[in-house]
Short mmCIF file of C-alpha atoms and ligand atoms in Angstrom, two decimals:
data_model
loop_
_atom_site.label_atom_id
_atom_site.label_comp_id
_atom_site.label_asym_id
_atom_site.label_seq_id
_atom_site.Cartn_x
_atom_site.Cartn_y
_atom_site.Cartn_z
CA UNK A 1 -89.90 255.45 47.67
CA UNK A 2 -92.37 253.07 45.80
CA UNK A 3 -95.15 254.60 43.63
CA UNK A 4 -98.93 253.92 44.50
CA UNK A 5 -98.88 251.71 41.52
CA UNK A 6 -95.70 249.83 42.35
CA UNK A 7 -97.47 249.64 46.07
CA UNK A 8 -100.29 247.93 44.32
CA UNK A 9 -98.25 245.56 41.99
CA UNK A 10 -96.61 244.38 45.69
CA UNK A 11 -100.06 244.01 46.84
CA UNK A 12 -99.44 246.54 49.68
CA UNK A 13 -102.83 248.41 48.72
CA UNK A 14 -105.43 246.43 48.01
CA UNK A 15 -106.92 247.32 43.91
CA UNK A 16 -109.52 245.06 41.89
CA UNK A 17 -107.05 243.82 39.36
CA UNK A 18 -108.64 242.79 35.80
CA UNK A 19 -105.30 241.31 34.16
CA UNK A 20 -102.13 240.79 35.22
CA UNK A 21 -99.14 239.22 33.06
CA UNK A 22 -95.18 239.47 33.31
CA UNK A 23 -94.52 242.89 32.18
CA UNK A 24 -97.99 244.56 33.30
CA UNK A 25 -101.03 245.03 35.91
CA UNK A 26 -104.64 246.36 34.74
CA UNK A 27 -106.91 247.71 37.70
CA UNK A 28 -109.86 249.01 38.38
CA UNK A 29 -110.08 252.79 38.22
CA UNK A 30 -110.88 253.67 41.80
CA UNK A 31 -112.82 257.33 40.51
CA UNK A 32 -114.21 255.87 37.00
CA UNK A 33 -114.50 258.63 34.49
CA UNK A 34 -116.66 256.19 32.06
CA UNK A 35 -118.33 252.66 32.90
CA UNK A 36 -115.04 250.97 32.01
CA UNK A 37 -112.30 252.76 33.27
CA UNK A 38 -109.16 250.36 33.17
CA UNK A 39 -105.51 251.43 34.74
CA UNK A 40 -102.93 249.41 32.55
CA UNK A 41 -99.86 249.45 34.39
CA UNK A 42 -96.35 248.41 33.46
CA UNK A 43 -94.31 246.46 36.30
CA UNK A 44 -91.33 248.23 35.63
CA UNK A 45 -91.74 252.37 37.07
CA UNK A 46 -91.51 254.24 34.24
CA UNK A 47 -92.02 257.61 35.24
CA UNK A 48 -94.07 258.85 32.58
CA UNK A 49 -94.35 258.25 28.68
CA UNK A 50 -92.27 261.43 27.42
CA UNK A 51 -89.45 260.44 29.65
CA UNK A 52 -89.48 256.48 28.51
CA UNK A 53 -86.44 254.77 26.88
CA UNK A 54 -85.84 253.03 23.57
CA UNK A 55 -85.26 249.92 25.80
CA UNK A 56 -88.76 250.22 26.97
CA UNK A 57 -89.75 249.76 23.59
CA UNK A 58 -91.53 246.25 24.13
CA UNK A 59 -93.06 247.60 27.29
CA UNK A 60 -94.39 250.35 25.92
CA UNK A 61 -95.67 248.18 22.95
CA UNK A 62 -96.94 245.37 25.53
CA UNK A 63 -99.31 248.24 27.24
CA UNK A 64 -101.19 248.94 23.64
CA UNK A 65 -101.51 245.20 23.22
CA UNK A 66 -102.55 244.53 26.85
CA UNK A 67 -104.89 247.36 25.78
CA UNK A 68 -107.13 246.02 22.87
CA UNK A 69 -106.83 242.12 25.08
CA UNK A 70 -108.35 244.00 27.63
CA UNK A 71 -111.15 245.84 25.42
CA UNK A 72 -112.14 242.02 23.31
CA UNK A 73 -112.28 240.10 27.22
CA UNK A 74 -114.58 243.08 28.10
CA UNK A 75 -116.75 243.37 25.15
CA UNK A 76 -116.21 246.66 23.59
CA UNK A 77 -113.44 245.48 20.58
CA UNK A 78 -115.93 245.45 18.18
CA UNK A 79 -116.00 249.06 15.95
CA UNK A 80 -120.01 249.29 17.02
CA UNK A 81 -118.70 249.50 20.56
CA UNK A 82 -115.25 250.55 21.00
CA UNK A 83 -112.52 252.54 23.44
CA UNK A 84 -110.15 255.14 23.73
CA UNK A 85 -106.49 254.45 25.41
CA UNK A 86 -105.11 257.81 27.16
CA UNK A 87 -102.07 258.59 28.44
CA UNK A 88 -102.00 261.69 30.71
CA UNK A 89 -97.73 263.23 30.57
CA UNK A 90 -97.66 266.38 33.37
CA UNK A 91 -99.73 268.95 34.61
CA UNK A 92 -101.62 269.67 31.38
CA UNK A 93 -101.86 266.72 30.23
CA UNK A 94 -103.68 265.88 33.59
CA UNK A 95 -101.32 263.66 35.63
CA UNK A 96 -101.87 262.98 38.77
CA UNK A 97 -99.87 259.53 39.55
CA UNK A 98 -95.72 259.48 38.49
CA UNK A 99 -95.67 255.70 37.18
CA UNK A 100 -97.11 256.11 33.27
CA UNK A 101 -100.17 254.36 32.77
CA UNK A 102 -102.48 253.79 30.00
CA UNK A 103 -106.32 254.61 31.08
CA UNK A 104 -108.45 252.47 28.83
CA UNK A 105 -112.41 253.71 28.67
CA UNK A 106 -115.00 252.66 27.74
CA UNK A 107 -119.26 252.24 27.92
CA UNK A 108 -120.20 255.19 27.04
CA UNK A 109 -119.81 257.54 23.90
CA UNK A 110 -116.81 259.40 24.32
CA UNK A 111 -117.09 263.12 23.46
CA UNK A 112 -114.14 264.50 21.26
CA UNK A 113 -111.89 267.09 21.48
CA UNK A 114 -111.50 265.71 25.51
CA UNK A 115 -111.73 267.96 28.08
P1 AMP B 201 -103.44 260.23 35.88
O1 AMP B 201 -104.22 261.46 36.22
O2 AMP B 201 -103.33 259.95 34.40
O3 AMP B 201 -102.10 260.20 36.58
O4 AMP B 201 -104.30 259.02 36.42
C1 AMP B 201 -104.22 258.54 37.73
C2 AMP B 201 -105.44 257.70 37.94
O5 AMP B 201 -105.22 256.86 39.05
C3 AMP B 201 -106.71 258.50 38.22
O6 AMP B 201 -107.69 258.20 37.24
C4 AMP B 201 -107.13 258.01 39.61
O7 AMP B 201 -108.53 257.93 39.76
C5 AMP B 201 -106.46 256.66 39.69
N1 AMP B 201 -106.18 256.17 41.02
C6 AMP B 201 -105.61 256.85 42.04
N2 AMP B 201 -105.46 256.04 43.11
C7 AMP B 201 -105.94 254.83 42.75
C8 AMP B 201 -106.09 253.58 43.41
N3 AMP B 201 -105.68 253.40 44.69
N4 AMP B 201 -106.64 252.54 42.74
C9 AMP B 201 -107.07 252.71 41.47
N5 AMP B 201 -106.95 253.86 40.78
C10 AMP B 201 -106.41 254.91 41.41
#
């Protein structure tokens, strides 16, 4: 049974993509927690981050890098701006969707310790 994400990937649901390159997608966060609220999605459906492999090493590596590309096209690399990269592993650490993704946000200050 294919994820939502992998659903999206296949262009079966429709998503406002921002990037897309051979090993990930980036989409539009469909319920925005911040005015940039980016989705970075790897291709292959790794089910979440605690439960990746050593040979998804250059994946995992590919999503921080897709990450801070993401942040300079968008504006918000520089220090005076800036972004926070998430990733949410089971119910307390708030995930909702089983196919690991990195939430990039951004556009507002971002209060610390989260939520
Ligand atoms: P998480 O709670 O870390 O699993 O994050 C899942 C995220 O997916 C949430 O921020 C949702 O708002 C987002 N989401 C769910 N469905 C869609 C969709 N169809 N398109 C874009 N984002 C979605």
């Amino acid at each position: 049974m294919p994820t939502l994400f992998e659903k999206i990937i296949a262009r079966d649901i429709p998503a406002d993509i921002v990037h897309e390159d051979e090993l990930c997608i980036a989409i539009k966060d469909i319920n925005p927690q911040a005015p940039i609220h980016i989705l970075i999605i790897p291709k292959k459906p790794i089910t979440r981050v605690g439960e990746a492999e050593k040979a998804d090493r250059e994946v995992l590596g590919h999503l921080l890098l897709a990450g801070g590309k993401i942040a300079a096209d968008l504006g918000v690399l520089s220090t005076e701006k800036g972004f926070r990269l998430v990733i949410n592993h089971g119910k307390d650490g708030g995930e909702a969707v089983p196919h690991l993704h990195v939430h990039l946000l951004a556009g507002r200050g971002l209060t610390w310790p989260p939520g």
